[in-house]
Coordinates of C-alpha atoms in Angstrom, one line a residue:
X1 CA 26.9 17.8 29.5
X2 CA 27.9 19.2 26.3
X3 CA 28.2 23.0 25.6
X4 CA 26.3 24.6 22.3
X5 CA 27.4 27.9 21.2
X6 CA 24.5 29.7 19.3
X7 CA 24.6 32.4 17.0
X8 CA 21.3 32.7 15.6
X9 CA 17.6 31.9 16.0
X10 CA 17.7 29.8 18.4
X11 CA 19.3 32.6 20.6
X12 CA 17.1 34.1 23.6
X13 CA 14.1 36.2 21.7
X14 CA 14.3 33.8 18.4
X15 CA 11.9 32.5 16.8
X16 CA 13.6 29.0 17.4
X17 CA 14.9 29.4 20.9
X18 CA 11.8 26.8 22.0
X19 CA 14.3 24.4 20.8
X20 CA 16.8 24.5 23.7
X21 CA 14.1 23.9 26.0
X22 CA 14.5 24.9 30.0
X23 CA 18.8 24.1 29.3
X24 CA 21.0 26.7 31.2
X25 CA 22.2 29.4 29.9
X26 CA 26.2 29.2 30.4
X27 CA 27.2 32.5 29.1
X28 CA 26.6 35.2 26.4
X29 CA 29.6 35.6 24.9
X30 CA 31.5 36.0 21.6
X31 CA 33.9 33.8 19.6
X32 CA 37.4 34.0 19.1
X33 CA 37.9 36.5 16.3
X34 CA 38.3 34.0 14.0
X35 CA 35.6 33.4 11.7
X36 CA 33.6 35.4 9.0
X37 CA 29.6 35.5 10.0
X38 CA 27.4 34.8 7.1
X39 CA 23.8 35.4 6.8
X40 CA 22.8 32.8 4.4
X41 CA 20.1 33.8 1.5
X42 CA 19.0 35.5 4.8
X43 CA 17.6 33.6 6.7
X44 CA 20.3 31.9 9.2
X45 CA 23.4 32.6 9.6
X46 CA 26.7 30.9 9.0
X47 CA 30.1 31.0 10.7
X48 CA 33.1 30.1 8.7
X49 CA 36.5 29.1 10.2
X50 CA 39.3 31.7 8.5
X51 CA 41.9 31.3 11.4
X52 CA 42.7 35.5 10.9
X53 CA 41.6 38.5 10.1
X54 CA 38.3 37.0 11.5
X55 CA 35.3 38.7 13.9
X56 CA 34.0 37.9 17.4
X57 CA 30.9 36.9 16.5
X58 CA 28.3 37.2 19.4
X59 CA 26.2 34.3 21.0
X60 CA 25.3 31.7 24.0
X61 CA 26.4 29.5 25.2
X62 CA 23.9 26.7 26.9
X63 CA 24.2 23.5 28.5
X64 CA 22.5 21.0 26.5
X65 CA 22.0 17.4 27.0
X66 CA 23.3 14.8 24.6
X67 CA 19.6 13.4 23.6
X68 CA 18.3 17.6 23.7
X69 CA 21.0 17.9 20.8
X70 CA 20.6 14.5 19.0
X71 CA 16.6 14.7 19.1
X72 CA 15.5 18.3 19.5
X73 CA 17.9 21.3 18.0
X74 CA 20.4 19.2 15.8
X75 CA 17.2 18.1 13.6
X76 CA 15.8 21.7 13.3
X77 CA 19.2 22.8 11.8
X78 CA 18.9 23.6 7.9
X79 CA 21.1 22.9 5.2
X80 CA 24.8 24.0 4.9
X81 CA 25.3 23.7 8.4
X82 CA 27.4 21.0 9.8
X83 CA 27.9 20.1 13.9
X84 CA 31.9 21.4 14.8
X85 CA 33.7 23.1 17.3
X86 CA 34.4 26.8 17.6
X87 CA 36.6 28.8 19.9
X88 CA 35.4 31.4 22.0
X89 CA 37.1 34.5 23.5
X90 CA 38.0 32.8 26.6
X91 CA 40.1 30.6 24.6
X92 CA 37.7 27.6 25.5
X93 CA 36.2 25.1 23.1
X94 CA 31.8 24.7 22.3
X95 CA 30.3 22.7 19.9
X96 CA 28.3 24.9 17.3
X97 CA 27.2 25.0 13.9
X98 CA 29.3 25.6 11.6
X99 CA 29.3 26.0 7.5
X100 CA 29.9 23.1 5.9
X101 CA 33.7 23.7 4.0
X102 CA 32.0 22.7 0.7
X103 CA 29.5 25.7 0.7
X104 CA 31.7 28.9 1.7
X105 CA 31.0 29.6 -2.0
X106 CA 27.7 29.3 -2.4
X107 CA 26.6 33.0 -4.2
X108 CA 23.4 33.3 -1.4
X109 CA 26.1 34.5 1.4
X110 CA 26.1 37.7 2.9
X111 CA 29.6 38.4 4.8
X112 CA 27.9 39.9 7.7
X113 CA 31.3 39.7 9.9
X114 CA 31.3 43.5 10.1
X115 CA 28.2 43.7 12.5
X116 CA 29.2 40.4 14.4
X117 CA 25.6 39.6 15.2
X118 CA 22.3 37.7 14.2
X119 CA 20.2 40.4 16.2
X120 CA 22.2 43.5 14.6
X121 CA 21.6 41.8 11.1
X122 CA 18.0 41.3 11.6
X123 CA 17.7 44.7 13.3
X124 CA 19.3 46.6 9.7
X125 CA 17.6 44.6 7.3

């Protein structure tokens, strides 16, 4: 079965956690610190690949079936986001979502990499 990181609101207490549905929980854990962590125009949030001088950027890590993602979570996934594959601190691979190259631009970012988290972000704003 296929491992999904999760960053965001789909995360144990979000609003869209109903969309991994009874899968395991693998592990909380953080990313490599590798990439910048975006909240995008504020309402999700957005990791972006730099290779260094990145964050470890908390999440989960859950055990997800191929038709859970296909039919359930990939679908509820907004714009800018794209399916890819991070690293976490373990050194070990997880699909995520990532931002999509082509919007790293986009003015409705907020570099959030300092607080490293979805819940921290929410928490201050």
């Amino acid at each position: 079965m296929p491992r999904m990181f999760l960053n965001g609101t789909a995360m144990a207490g979000g609003a869209e956690h109903h969309l991994v549905g009874g899968a395991p929980l693998v592990a909380a854990t953080t990313t490599a610190p590798r990439y910048r962590f975006h909240a995008v125009g504020g309402r999700y949030p957005a990791l972006e690949d730099v290779g260094s001088g990145g964050a470890a950027v908390e999440g989960e890590v859950y055990e997800l079936s191929y038709a859970q993602l296909r039919e359930v979570l990939l679908p509820g996934e907004p714009d800018g986001l794209e399916l890819g594959v991070v690293e976490l601190a373990d050194g070990s691979g997880s699909l995520a979502m990532v931002l999509r190259r082509e919007c790293a631009g986009l003015p409705q970012l907020t570099d959030i990499s300092a607080l490293a988290s979805w819940r921290a972000y929410r928490e201050a704003s």
